Short mmCIF file of C-alpha atoms in Angstrom, two decimals:
data_model
loop_
_atom_site.label_atom_id
_atom_site.label_comp_id
_atom_site.label_asym_id
_atom_site.label_seq_id
_atom_site.Cartn_x
_atom_site.Cartn_y
_atom_site.Cartn_z
CA MET B 180 24.37 -8.01 -11.90
CA SER B 181 23.99 -8.25 -8.16
CA ASP B 182 22.30 -11.34 -6.73
CA ALA B 183 21.44 -9.56 -3.49
CA ALA B 184 17.77 -9.87 -2.62
CA PRO B 185 15.81 -6.63 -2.27
CA PRO B 186 15.20 -5.58 1.31
CA ALA B 187 12.00 -7.03 2.73
CA LEU B 188 9.18 -4.62 3.34
CA PRO B 189 8.17 -4.24 6.97
CA ALA B 190 5.32 -6.60 7.74
CA ARG B 191 2.07 -5.23 9.11
CA ILE B 192 0.56 -6.40 12.37
CA ARG B 193 -2.83 -5.80 13.93
CA VAL B 194 -2.85 -2.74 16.15
CA TRP B 195 -6.47 -1.58 16.57
CA ASP B 196 -9.63 -3.64 16.86
CA VAL B 197 -12.95 -2.72 15.23
CA PRO B 198 -14.61 -1.32 18.40
CA THR B 199 -11.69 1.04 19.07
CA ARG B 200 -11.60 2.28 15.49
CA LEU B 201 -15.36 2.67 15.27
CA ALA B 202 -15.52 4.57 18.57
CA HIS B 203 -12.68 6.86 17.43
CA TRP B 204 -14.32 7.89 14.15
CA LEU B 205 -17.79 8.21 15.67
CA VAL B 206 -16.37 10.60 18.27
CA VAL B 207 -14.79 12.65 15.47
CA LEU B 208 -18.12 12.87 13.63
CA LEU B 209 -20.18 13.57 16.75
CA VAL B 210 -17.88 16.34 18.03
CA ALA B 211 -18.22 18.04 14.65
CA PHE B 212 -21.98 17.46 14.76
CA SER B 213 -22.21 18.91 18.27
CA TRP B 214 -20.32 22.03 17.20
CA TRP B 215 -22.56 22.50 14.15
CA THR B 216 -25.83 21.99 16.03
CA ALA B 217 -24.75 24.44 18.76
CA GLU B 218 -23.68 27.07 16.22
CA THR B 219 -26.96 26.76 14.29
CA ALA B 220 -29.18 26.55 17.41
CA ARG B 221 -30.48 23.07 16.58
CA MET B 222 -30.69 22.23 20.25
CA GLU B 223 -32.85 19.12 19.94
CA TRP B 224 -30.26 17.57 17.60
CA HIS B 225 -27.50 18.87 19.87
CA ARG B 226 -29.05 17.04 22.80
CA TRP B 227 -29.23 13.73 20.92
CA GLY B 228 -25.68 14.16 19.69
CA GLY B 229 -24.64 14.65 23.32
CA TYR B 230 -26.41 11.45 24.32
CA ALA B 231 -24.58 9.56 21.58
CA LEU B 232 -21.27 11.00 22.79
CA LEU B 233 -22.12 9.99 26.34
CA GLY B 234 -22.67 6.41 25.23
CA LEU B 235 -19.37 6.40 23.35
CA VAL B 236 -17.46 7.84 26.31
CA ILE B 237 -18.94 5.23 28.64
CA PHE B 238 -18.08 2.47 26.18
CA ARG B 239 -14.52 3.75 25.63
CA ILE B 240 -13.86 3.91 29.36
CA TYR B 241 -15.19 0.37 29.74
CA TRP B 242 -13.14 -0.77 26.73
CA GLY B 243 -10.09 0.84 28.29
CA LEU B 244 -10.55 -1.51 31.23
CA ALA B 245 -11.81 -4.70 29.57
CA GLY B 246 -11.03 -4.39 25.85
CA SER B 247 -8.23 -5.57 23.60
CA SER B 248 -4.63 -5.05 24.69
CA THR B 249 -3.96 -1.85 22.72
CA ALA B 250 -7.22 -0.28 23.96
CA LYS B 251 -6.50 -0.91 27.66
CA PHE B 252 -5.30 2.03 29.72
CA SER B 253 -3.06 -0.30 31.72
CA GLU B 254 -1.21 -1.26 28.52
CA PHE B 255 -0.44 2.19 27.12
CA VAL B 256 -0.67 4.82 29.88
CA ARG B 257 2.82 5.57 31.17
CA GLY B 258 4.36 7.99 33.63
CA PRO B 259 6.70 10.99 33.12
CA ARG B 260 9.82 8.81 33.01
CA ALA B 261 8.49 6.77 30.08
CA ILE B 262 7.47 9.96 28.25
CA ALA B 263 10.95 11.43 28.74
CA ASN B 264 12.54 8.17 27.59
CA TYR B 265 10.37 8.24 24.45
CA LEU B 266 11.36 11.84 23.68
CA ARG B 267 15.03 10.85 23.98
CA GLY B 268 14.47 8.07 21.43
CA GLY B 269 14.86 5.24 23.91
CA TRP B 270 11.36 3.80 23.59
CA ALA B 271 11.10 0.36 21.94
CA ALA B 272 8.46 0.01 19.23
CA ALA B 273 5.20 -1.38 20.55
CA PRO B 274 1.73 -1.68 19.03
CA GLY B 275 -0.73 1.01 20.02
CA HIS B 276 -0.11 4.44 21.49
CA ASN B 277 3.36 5.65 22.35
CA PRO B 278 3.72 7.32 25.80
CA LEU B 279 3.22 10.83 24.41
CA GLY B 280 0.23 9.78 22.33
CA ALA B 281 -1.25 8.05 25.35
CA LEU B 282 -1.13 11.32 27.29
CA SER B 283 -3.01 13.02 24.45
CA VAL B 284 -5.66 10.29 24.29
CA VAL B 285 -6.33 10.28 28.04
CA THR B 286 -6.51 14.08 28.17
CA LEU B 287 -8.92 14.25 25.24
CA LEU B 288 -11.11 11.52 26.70
CA ALA B 289 -11.20 13.24 30.10
CA LEU B 290 -12.11 16.59 28.52
CA LEU B 291 -14.78 14.96 26.37
CA ALA B 292 -16.27 13.27 29.44
CA ALA B 293 -16.28 16.57 31.34
CA GLN B 294 -17.85 18.33 28.36
CA VAL B 295 -20.68 15.80 28.12
CA VAL B 296 -21.34 15.68 31.87
CA LEU B 297 -21.49 19.47 32.11
CA GLY B 298 -24.03 19.48 29.29
CA LEU B 299 -26.24 17.11 31.25
CA PHE B 300 -26.59 19.72 34.02
CA ALA B 301 -26.59 22.84 31.83
CA VAL B 302 -29.50 25.31 31.67
CA ASP B 303 -29.87 28.12 29.13
CA VAL B 304 -30.49 31.73 30.15
CA ASP B 305 -34.27 31.42 29.72
CA GLY B 306 -34.50 28.03 31.37
CA LEU B 307 -36.13 26.59 28.24
CA GLU B 308 -33.31 24.31 27.12
CA SER B 309 -31.70 22.18 29.77
CA GLY B 310 -29.88 18.93 30.26
CA PRO B 311 -31.74 15.95 31.72
CA LEU B 312 -29.90 16.15 35.06
CA SER B 313 -30.48 19.90 35.54
CA THR B 314 -33.42 19.11 37.82
CA TYR B 315 -30.90 17.97 40.43
CA VAL B 316 -29.17 21.37 40.66
CA SER B 317 -30.23 24.99 41.15
CA PHE B 318 -30.79 27.36 38.24
CA GLU B 319 -27.56 29.17 39.11
CA ALA B 320 -25.61 25.91 39.14
CA GLY B 321 -27.18 24.95 35.82
CA ARG B 322 -26.12 28.28 34.31
CA ALA B 323 -22.59 27.79 35.64
CA ALA B 324 -22.55 24.31 34.09
CA ALA B 325 -23.62 25.85 30.77
CA GLY B 326 -20.75 28.33 30.93
CA TRP B 327 -18.22 25.64 31.72
CA HIS B 328 -19.78 23.44 29.01
CA GLU B 329 -18.91 26.11 26.44
CA THR B 330 -15.46 26.82 27.87
CA THR B 331 -14.54 23.14 28.03
CA PHE B 332 -15.59 22.68 24.44
CA ASN B 333 -13.26 25.49 23.34
CA VAL B 334 -10.38 23.87 25.24
CA LEU B 335 -11.32 20.53 23.68
CA LEU B 336 -11.22 22.07 20.19
CA GLY B 337 -7.74 23.45 20.92
CA LEU B 338 -6.45 20.05 22.00
CA ILE B 339 -8.07 18.38 19.00
CA ALA B 340 -6.23 20.84 16.75
CA LEU B 341 -2.96 20.04 18.55
CA HIS B 342 -3.70 16.32 18.19
CA VAL B 343 -4.27 16.71 14.44
CA VAL B 344 -0.99 18.64 14.07
CA ALA B 345 0.87 15.92 15.97
CA VAL B 346 -0.64 13.18 13.81
CA GLY B 347 0.27 15.17 10.70
CA TYR B 348 3.87 15.42 11.93
CA TYR B 349 4.12 11.66 12.42
CA VAL B 350 2.55 10.97 9.01
CA LEU B 351 4.58 13.50 7.01
CA PHE B 352 7.96 13.54 8.75
CA ARG B 353 8.24 10.21 10.54
CA LYS B 354 6.38 8.23 7.86
CA GLN B 355 4.06 6.53 10.31
CA ALA B 356 0.66 5.79 8.78
CA LEU B 357 -1.34 6.57 11.89
CA VAL B 358 -4.52 7.62 10.10
CA ALA B 359 -4.52 4.58 7.82
CA ALA B 360 -3.96 2.30 10.82
CA MET B 361 -7.03 3.76 12.50
CA VAL B 362 -8.99 2.88 9.34
CA HIS B 363 -7.90 -0.69 8.61
CA GLY B 364 -6.37 -1.57 11.99
CA LYS B 365 -2.82 -2.53 10.90
CA ARG B 366 0.61 -0.87 10.97
CA ALA B 367 3.98 -1.77 9.52
CA TYR B 368 6.87 -2.30 11.93
CA PRO B 369 10.51 -3.09 11.15
CA GLU B 370 12.18 -6.19 12.51
CA PRO B 371 12.14 -7.26 15.25
CA GLN B 372 8.40 -6.84 15.21
CA PRO B 373 6.43 -6.20 18.39
CA PRO B 374 3.68 -8.68 19.20
CA SER B 375 0.29 -8.16 17.63
CA MET B 376 -2.58 -6.90 19.77
CA ARG B 377 -4.50 -9.38 21.91
CA SER B 378 -8.21 -9.28 21.12
CA ALA B 379 -10.97 -9.19 23.70
CA SER B 380 -13.85 -11.65 23.51
CA LEU B 381 -17.16 -10.99 21.80
CA LEU B 382 -18.85 -11.38 25.19
CA ARG B 383 -16.84 -8.49 26.63
CA LEU B 384 -17.81 -6.36 23.64
CA LEU B 385 -21.50 -7.15 24.08
CA ILE B 386 -21.32 -6.36 27.79
CA GLY B 387 -19.74 -2.98 27.00
CA VAL B 388 -22.36 -2.10 24.38
CA VAL B 389 -25.25 -3.06 26.67
CA LEU B 390 -23.71 -1.23 29.63
CA ALA B 391 -23.14 1.97 27.64
CA ALA B 392 -26.64 1.87 26.13
CA ALA B 393 -28.30 1.17 29.49
CA LEU B 394 -26.46 3.92 31.37
CA THR B 395 -27.10 6.42 28.59
CA TRP B 396 -30.81 5.58 28.58
CA MET B 397 -30.99 6.01 32.34
CA VAL B 398 -29.35 9.43 32.06
CA THR B 399 -31.83 10.53 29.39
CA ARG B 400 -34.58 9.63 31.84
CA ALA B 401 -32.80 11.53 34.63
CA PHE B 402 -32.79 8.22 36.56
CA GLN B 403 -36.58 8.52 36.93
CA PHE B 404 -38.38 5.40 35.79
CA VAL B 405 -41.94 5.90 36.98
#
């Protein structure tokens, strides 16, 4: 019998914090909710879903500046050279998004922000349903915003589909448990392991939540407080 010890399983390290994971899954649910409410003409629910998405977008942008290390844009957004290096297999394992995944995340977040902002200015053909900021633009501009709101959502759906296909590829063919990591926050890495994520303070989290809630509330009031 061989006395050789079985190979050690790759240890798991923390990759995603709770705010990042919660924001991710809430966006997934709210995008689906927004699609359903638009398709079934439940415009009052659609409006409130849009407000919730606005708050999440504001929070995620803030968290990308002040959050934990793997949530910060400065930690994972890379240029074309890093993306090319990753595609050639020269990228060292690191917690969080790889350079190609980072490009996907930033693009999706930008499109989602544009989608929500356009909805704030949108006006329907009868002028009965409108976003809270439509009072600041002409009827024609509001109608144009509504058209772009719909077009941007279709583009967003296409990129979401591409994102899902890419995640499926990594899960099935490269054996990377990306979905599970976004649920429990940990991923397995072979030796030598990259450093675990650096958490942000509870104070920073509270500031982000209050900031997102306050800005969203002000938008719902069209910045009119009297």
